[in-house]
Tab-separated table of C-alpha atoms and ligand atoms in Angstrom:
chain	number	residue	atom	x	y	z
A	1	UNK	CA	-1.915	9.462	19.530
A	2	UNK	CA	-4.330	9.435	16.581
A	3	UNK	CA	-2.842	7.922	13.452
A	4	UNK	CA	-2.436	10.310	10.512
A	5	UNK	CA	-4.380	8.898	7.558
A	6	UNK	CA	-2.175	7.676	4.703
A	7	UNK	CA	-3.537	7.407	1.161
A	8	UNK	CA	-1.395	5.975	-1.630
A	9	UNK	CA	-2.287	5.823	-5.313
A	10	UNK	CA	-1.105	2.688	-7.092
A	11	UNK	CA	-0.907	3.561	-10.767
A	12	UNK	CA	0.048	-0.023	-11.729
A	13	UNK	CA	1.160	-0.354	-15.392
A	14	UNK	CA	-0.443	2.894	-16.474
A	15	UNK	CA	0.868	6.249	-17.701
A	16	UNK	CA	3.862	7.203	-19.801
A	17	UNK	CA	6.381	9.616	-18.332
A	18	UNK	CA	4.598	12.586	-19.912
A	19	UNK	CA	1.163	11.414	-18.734
A	20	UNK	CA	2.409	10.565	-15.254
A	21	UNK	CA	4.028	13.970	-14.849
A	22	UNK	CA	0.813	15.702	-15.907
A	23	UNK	CA	-1.219	13.634	-13.433
A	24	UNK	CA	1.254	14.406	-10.642
A	25	UNK	CA	0.953	18.136	-11.355
A	26	UNK	CA	-2.862	17.919	-11.243
A	27	UNK	CA	-2.730	16.149	-7.896
A	28	UNK	CA	-0.255	18.641	-6.487
A	29	UNK	CA	-2.521	21.533	-7.486
A	30	UNK	CA	-5.630	19.881	-6.054
A	31	UNK	CA	-4.009	18.845	-2.776
A	32	UNK	CA	-1.900	21.941	-2.095
A	33	UNK	CA	-1.832	22.697	1.618
A	34	UNK	CA	-3.480	19.389	2.596
A	35	UNK	CA	-1.125	18.304	5.361
A	36	UNK	CA	-3.579	16.386	7.512
A	37	UNK	CA	-3.441	13.343	5.244
A	38	UNK	CA	-0.181	11.736	4.162
A	39	UNK	CA	-0.363	11.209	0.401
A	40	UNK	CA	1.866	9.183	-1.922
A	41	UNK	CA	1.687	7.986	-5.506
A	42	UNK	CA	3.290	4.904	-7.051
A	43	UNK	CA	3.937	5.397	-10.767
A	44	UNK	CA	5.651	2.777	-12.948
A	45	UNK	CA	9.454	2.576	-12.531
A	46	UNK	CA	10.048	4.515	-15.753
A	47	UNK	CA	8.169	7.556	-14.440
A	48	UNK	CA	9.541	7.617	-10.879
A	49	UNK	CA	12.284	10.174	-11.459
A	50	UNK	CA	10.098	12.561	-13.464
A	51	UNK	CA	7.149	12.306	-11.075
A	52	UNK	CA	9.507	12.747	-8.123
A	53	UNK	CA	10.830	15.937	-9.702
A	54	UNK	CA	7.312	17.202	-10.397
A	55	UNK	CA	6.267	16.543	-6.786
A	56	UNK	CA	9.314	18.037	-5.077
A	57	UNK	CA	8.221	20.515	-2.430
A	58	UNK	CA	4.518	19.635	-2.781
A	59	UNK	CA	4.153	17.320	0.216
A	60	UNK	CA	3.036	14.421	-2.001
A	61	UNK	CA	5.447	11.524	-1.578
A	62	UNK	CA	6.842	9.016	-4.039
A	63	UNK	CA	6.342	5.252	-3.881
A	64	UNK	CA	7.546	2.351	-6.020
A	65	UNK	CA	5.321	-0.608	-6.879
A	66	UNK	CA	7.904	-3.321	-6.233
A	67	UNK	CA	11.605	-3.881	-5.521
A	68	UNK	CA	14.199	-6.649	-5.597
A	69	UNK	CA	15.797	-7.684	-2.318
A	70	UNK	CA	19.406	-7.624	-3.512
A	71	UNK	CA	21.186	-4.266	-3.800
A	72	UNK	CA	22.658	-5.130	-7.200
A	73	UNK	CA	23.581	-8.095	-9.343
A	74	UNK	CA	22.623	-10.279	-12.272
A	75	UNK	CA	18.819	-10.014	-11.911
A	76	UNK	CA	17.620	-8.966	-15.347
A	77	UNK	CA	14.569	-6.756	-15.214
A	78	UNK	CA	14.739	-5.998	-11.501
A	79	UNK	CA	15.253	-2.727	-9.598
A	80	UNK	CA	16.894	-2.474	-6.168
A	81	UNK	CA	16.055	-0.496	-3.043
A	82	UNK	CA	19.138	1.773	-3.247
A	83	UNK	CA	18.126	2.594	-6.837
A	84	UNK	CA	14.656	3.561	-5.627
A	85	UNK	CA	16.117	5.645	-2.814
A	86	UNK	CA	18.294	7.505	-5.298
A	87	UNK	CA	15.269	8.679	-7.300
A	88	UNK	CA	13.522	9.830	-4.137
A	89	UNK	CA	11.164	6.982	-3.217
A	90	UNK	CA	10.051	7.170	0.405
A	91	UNK	CA	7.755	4.140	0.125
A	92	UNK	CA	7.479	0.926	-1.861
A	93	UNK	CA	4.601	-1.515	-2.214
A	94	UNK	CA	5.498	-5.176	-1.642
A	95	UNK	CA	3.378	-8.302	-1.853
A	96	UNK	CA	0.595	-6.783	-3.946
A	97	UNK	CA	-1.878	-9.532	-4.812
A	98	UNK	CA	-1.164	-9.071	-8.518
A	99	UNK	CA	2.499	-9.812	-7.800
A	100	UNK	CA	1.548	-12.789	-5.635
A	101	UNK	CA	-0.950	-14.212	-8.144
A	102	UNK	CA	0.622	-13.347	-11.507
A	103	UNK	CA	4.323	-13.370	-10.640
A	104	UNK	CA	4.540	-15.975	-7.894
A	105	UNK	CA	5.605	-13.656	-5.075
A	106	UNK	CA	5.780	-15.548	-1.771
A	107	UNK	CA	5.667	-14.408	1.849
A	108	UNK	CA	9.403	-15.121	1.971
A	109	UNK	CA	10.016	-12.793	-0.992
A	110	UNK	CA	7.872	-10.129	0.683
A	111	UNK	CA	9.935	-10.415	3.862
A	112	UNK	CA	13.219	-10.108	1.971
A	113	UNK	CA	11.952	-7.146	-0.017
A	114	UNK	CA	10.692	-5.389	3.115
A	115	UNK	CA	14.073	-5.951	4.770
A	116	UNK	CA	15.939	-4.524	1.780
A	117	UNK	CA	13.684	-1.463	1.736
A	118	UNK	CA	14.167	-0.794	5.440
A	119	UNK	CA	17.936	-1.068	4.991
A	120	UNK	CA	17.724	1.578	2.258
A	121	UNK	CA	15.569	3.897	4.364
A	122	UNK	CA	12.393	3.251	2.348
A	123	UNK	CA	9.091	2.455	4.059
A	124	UNK	CA	7.445	-0.781	2.899
A	125	UNK	CA	3.698	-0.943	2.252
A	126	UNK	CA	3.090	-4.653	2.827
A	127	UNK	CA	-0.048	-5.907	1.056
A	128	UNK	CA	-2.109	-8.797	2.364
A	129	UNK	CA	-5.526	-10.139	1.500
A	130	UNK	CA	-7.604	-13.247	0.913
A	131	UNK	CA	-9.153	-14.570	-2.304
A	132	UNK	CA	-12.896	-15.037	-2.648
A	133	UNK	CA	-12.522	-18.806	-2.220
A	134	UNK	CA	-10.556	-18.285	0.988
A	135	UNK	CA	-13.174	-15.873	2.344
A	136	UNK	CA	-16.016	-18.216	1.495
A	137	UNK	CA	-14.170	-21.054	3.214
A	138	UNK	CA	-13.964	-18.946	6.394
A	139	UNK	CA	-10.174	-18.711	6.112
A	140	UNK	CA	-9.759	-14.920	5.834
A	141	UNK	CA	-8.071	-14.294	9.178
A	142	UNK	CA	-5.869	-17.377	8.854
A	143	UNK	CA	-4.620	-16.313	5.397
A	144	UNK	CA	-4.101	-12.675	6.297
A	145	UNK	CA	-2.415	-13.660	9.556
A	146	UNK	CA	-0.008	-15.950	7.707
A	147	UNK	CA	0.822	-13.182	5.227
A	148	UNK	CA	1.451	-10.613	7.974
A	149	UNK	CA	3.616	-12.979	10.023
A	150	UNK	CA	5.461	-14.249	6.948
A	151	UNK	CA	6.014	-10.787	5.511
A	152	UNK	CA	7.384	-9.320	8.737
A	153	UNK	CA	9.198	-12.336	10.222
A	154	UNK	CA	12.606	-11.508	11.617
A	155	UNK	CA	12.550	-7.838	10.660
A	156	UNK	CA	13.030	-6.809	14.273
A	157	UNK	CA	10.784	-4.925	16.674
A	158	UNK	CA	11.863	-1.505	15.377
A	159	UNK	CA	10.589	-2.306	11.882
A	160	UNK	CA	6.972	-1.669	12.826
A	161	UNK	CA	7.684	2.038	13.128
A	162	UNK	CA	8.438	2.178	9.394
A	163	UNK	CA	5.863	-0.214	7.998
A	164	UNK	CA	2.393	0.284	6.554
A	165	UNK	CA	0.081	-2.690	6.026
A	166	UNK	CA	-2.437	-2.645	3.183
A	167	UNK	CA	-5.375	-5.011	3.576
A	168	UNK	CA	-6.656	-5.662	0.082
A	169	UNK	CA	-9.194	-8.469	-0.306
A	170	UNK	CA	-8.351	-9.948	-3.707
A	171	UNK	CA	-12.033	-10.186	-4.644
A	172	UNK	CA	-12.391	-6.414	-4.228
A	173	UNK	CA	-9.435	-5.341	-6.381
A	174	UNK	CA	-10.483	-3.830	-9.687
A	175	UNK	CA	-13.876	-5.515	-9.450
A	176	UNK	CA	-16.031	-2.666	-8.213
A	177	UNK	CA	-16.884	-4.898	-5.231
A	178	UNK	CA	-15.774	-3.258	-2.009
A	179	UNK	CA	-15.597	-4.846	1.408
A	180	UNK	CA	-18.201	-3.332	3.687
A	181	UNK	CA	-16.858	-1.037	6.362
A	182	UNK	CA	-17.620	-3.752	8.933
A	183	UNK	CA	-15.780	-6.440	6.928
A	184	UNK	CA	-12.766	-4.168	6.593
A	185	UNK	CA	-12.773	-3.200	10.273
A	186	UNK	CA	-12.944	-6.849	11.357
A	187	UNK	CA	-9.807	-7.756	9.423
A	188	UNK	CA	-7.977	-4.529	10.289
A	189	UNK	CA	-8.610	-5.102	13.998
A	190	UNK	CA	-7.309	-8.665	13.687
A	191	UNK	CA	-4.184	-7.402	11.913
A	192	UNK	CA	-3.620	-4.824	14.651
A	193	UNK	CA	-3.985	-7.505	17.329
A	194	UNK	CA	-1.395	-9.625	15.538
A	195	UNK	CA	0.963	-6.647	15.183
A	196	UNK	CA	0.631	-6.090	18.922
A	197	UNK	CA	1.654	-9.708	19.497
A	198	UNK	CA	4.684	-9.169	17.263
A	199	UNK	CA	5.729	-5.686	18.350
A	200	UNK	CA	3.836	-4.561	21.439
A	201	UNK	CA	2.666	-0.957	21.694
A	202	UNK	CA	4.365	-0.027	18.416
A	203	UNK	CA	1.342	-1.664	16.765
A	204	UNK	CA	-0.819	1.284	17.796
A	205	UNK	CA	1.082	3.620	15.484
A	206	UNK	CA	1.059	1.374	12.393
A	207	UNK	CA	-1.214	2.594	9.617
A	208	UNK	CA	-3.363	-0.155	8.099
A	209	UNK	CA	-4.705	0.892	4.697
A	210	UNK	CA	-7.726	-0.648	3.024
A	211	UNK	CA	-7.521	-1.338	-0.702
A	212	UNK	CA	-9.958	-2.731	-3.246
A	213	UNK	CA	-12.278	-0.551	-5.361
A	214	UNK	CA	-11.906	2.482	-3.108
A	215	UNK	CA	-13.835	5.347	-4.711
A	216	UNK	CA	-14.885	8.851	-3.670
A	217	UNK	CA	-18.300	7.435	-2.753
A	218	UNK	CA	-17.067	4.803	-0.277
A	219	UNK	CA	-13.759	6.172	1.040
A	220	UNK	CA	-15.166	8.237	3.882
A	221	UNK	CA	-17.220	5.365	5.312
A	222	UNK	CA	-14.348	2.892	5.118
A	223	UNK	CA	-11.967	5.400	6.668
A	224	UNK	CA	-14.351	6.195	9.488
A	225	UNK	CA	-13.611	2.753	10.957
A	226	UNK	CA	-11.305	2.881	13.976
A	227	UNK	CA	-8.604	0.623	12.488
A	228	UNK	CA	-8.836	1.768	8.856
A	229	UNK	CA	-6.088	4.358	8.626
A	230	UNK	CA	-5.943	5.099	4.940
A	231	UNK	CA	-6.324	3.593	1.515
A	232	UNK	CA	-4.317	2.017	-1.268
A	233	UNK	CA	-6.152	3.138	-4.386
A	234	UNK	CA	-5.778	1.591	-7.828
A	235	UNK	CA	-8.207	2.555	-10.584
A	236	UNK	CA	-9.541	5.699	-8.936
A	237	UNK	CA	-6.024	7.057	-8.415
A	238	UNK	CA	-5.662	7.565	-12.181
A	239	UNK	CA	-8.375	10.233	-12.245
A	240	UNK	CA	-7.139	13.312	-10.379
A	241	UNK	CA	-10.579	14.522	-9.224
A	242	UNK	CA	-11.405	11.075	-7.795
A	243	UNK	CA	-8.089	10.673	-5.995
A	244	UNK	CA	-8.315	14.187	-4.580
A	245	UNK	CA	-11.853	13.469	-3.347
A	246	UNK	CA	-10.672	10.235	-1.698
A	247	UNK	CA	-7.867	12.067	0.104
A	248	UNK	CA	-10.297	14.692	1.334
A	249	UNK	CA	-12.686	11.930	2.407
A	250	UNK	CA	-9.916	10.436	4.529
A	251	UNK	CA	-10.133	13.278	7.022
A	252	UNK	CA	-11.959	12.270	10.169
B	301	PGA	P1	-8.421	-0.917	-7.194
B	301	PGA	O1	-6.957	-1.478	-6.896
B	301	PGA	O2	-8.591	0.334	-6.383
B	301	PGA	O3	-8.447	-0.643	-8.680
B	301	PGA	O4	-9.389	-1.977	-6.804
B	301	PGA	C1	-6.426	-1.433	-5.610
B	301	PGA	C2	-5.040	-2.028	-5.617
B	301	PGA	O5	-4.801	-2.989	-6.342
B	301	PGA	O6	-4.144	-1.541	-4.883
């Protein structure tokens, strides 16, 4: 079974509710009828409900950028998986490198967050990726392997059916430096081999997105690789024409 490409826009800390709603409407108009690619957008928490309402019935899905692993409690500033489910999130990003680097998110936190999402019926997009220093030290596959194992440990064999992995080399995020298609494919194939070790044939159906300076000009080549099944797009997802072009470039 070929894997349906999955492209998610990560809007990070950009867009007010009014701006986010306008962007969602532009995307919906530009992608109307495009069912061959699964598309989601991840606005800031404050805009989730409004963007979800604007996207209802369009086929574009809603993602959150983070989540807390507890369902409720004294965790000032945090948002739980049931809260995200209530506003219509089908996906949530966990373990983004900005969360790992700037907010101290660990593999253990990623695993707990992924578990909480699955329990709430939300599909985790688990981000992994090496820093430049790690790549230059020849440690890419070791680091990414540790993050995949650590992020998925103990979630159970069935979890793979609901999980997306996003391989995002840290040195390529927001830098304009993209991994070459061959560099991406090498890591994606290694991730798929590890998923097969963890979950058998279910690994064949898991989408592995590439992220890091994906643009209209490089999306098609990256996505033509056999184990690159989509993209997690930051900067270029804030410009509707660029994001639409990336989605169209994902068709293969
Ligand atoms: P970028 O971000 O496309 O701006 O490099 C990707 C990401 O952080 O998900």
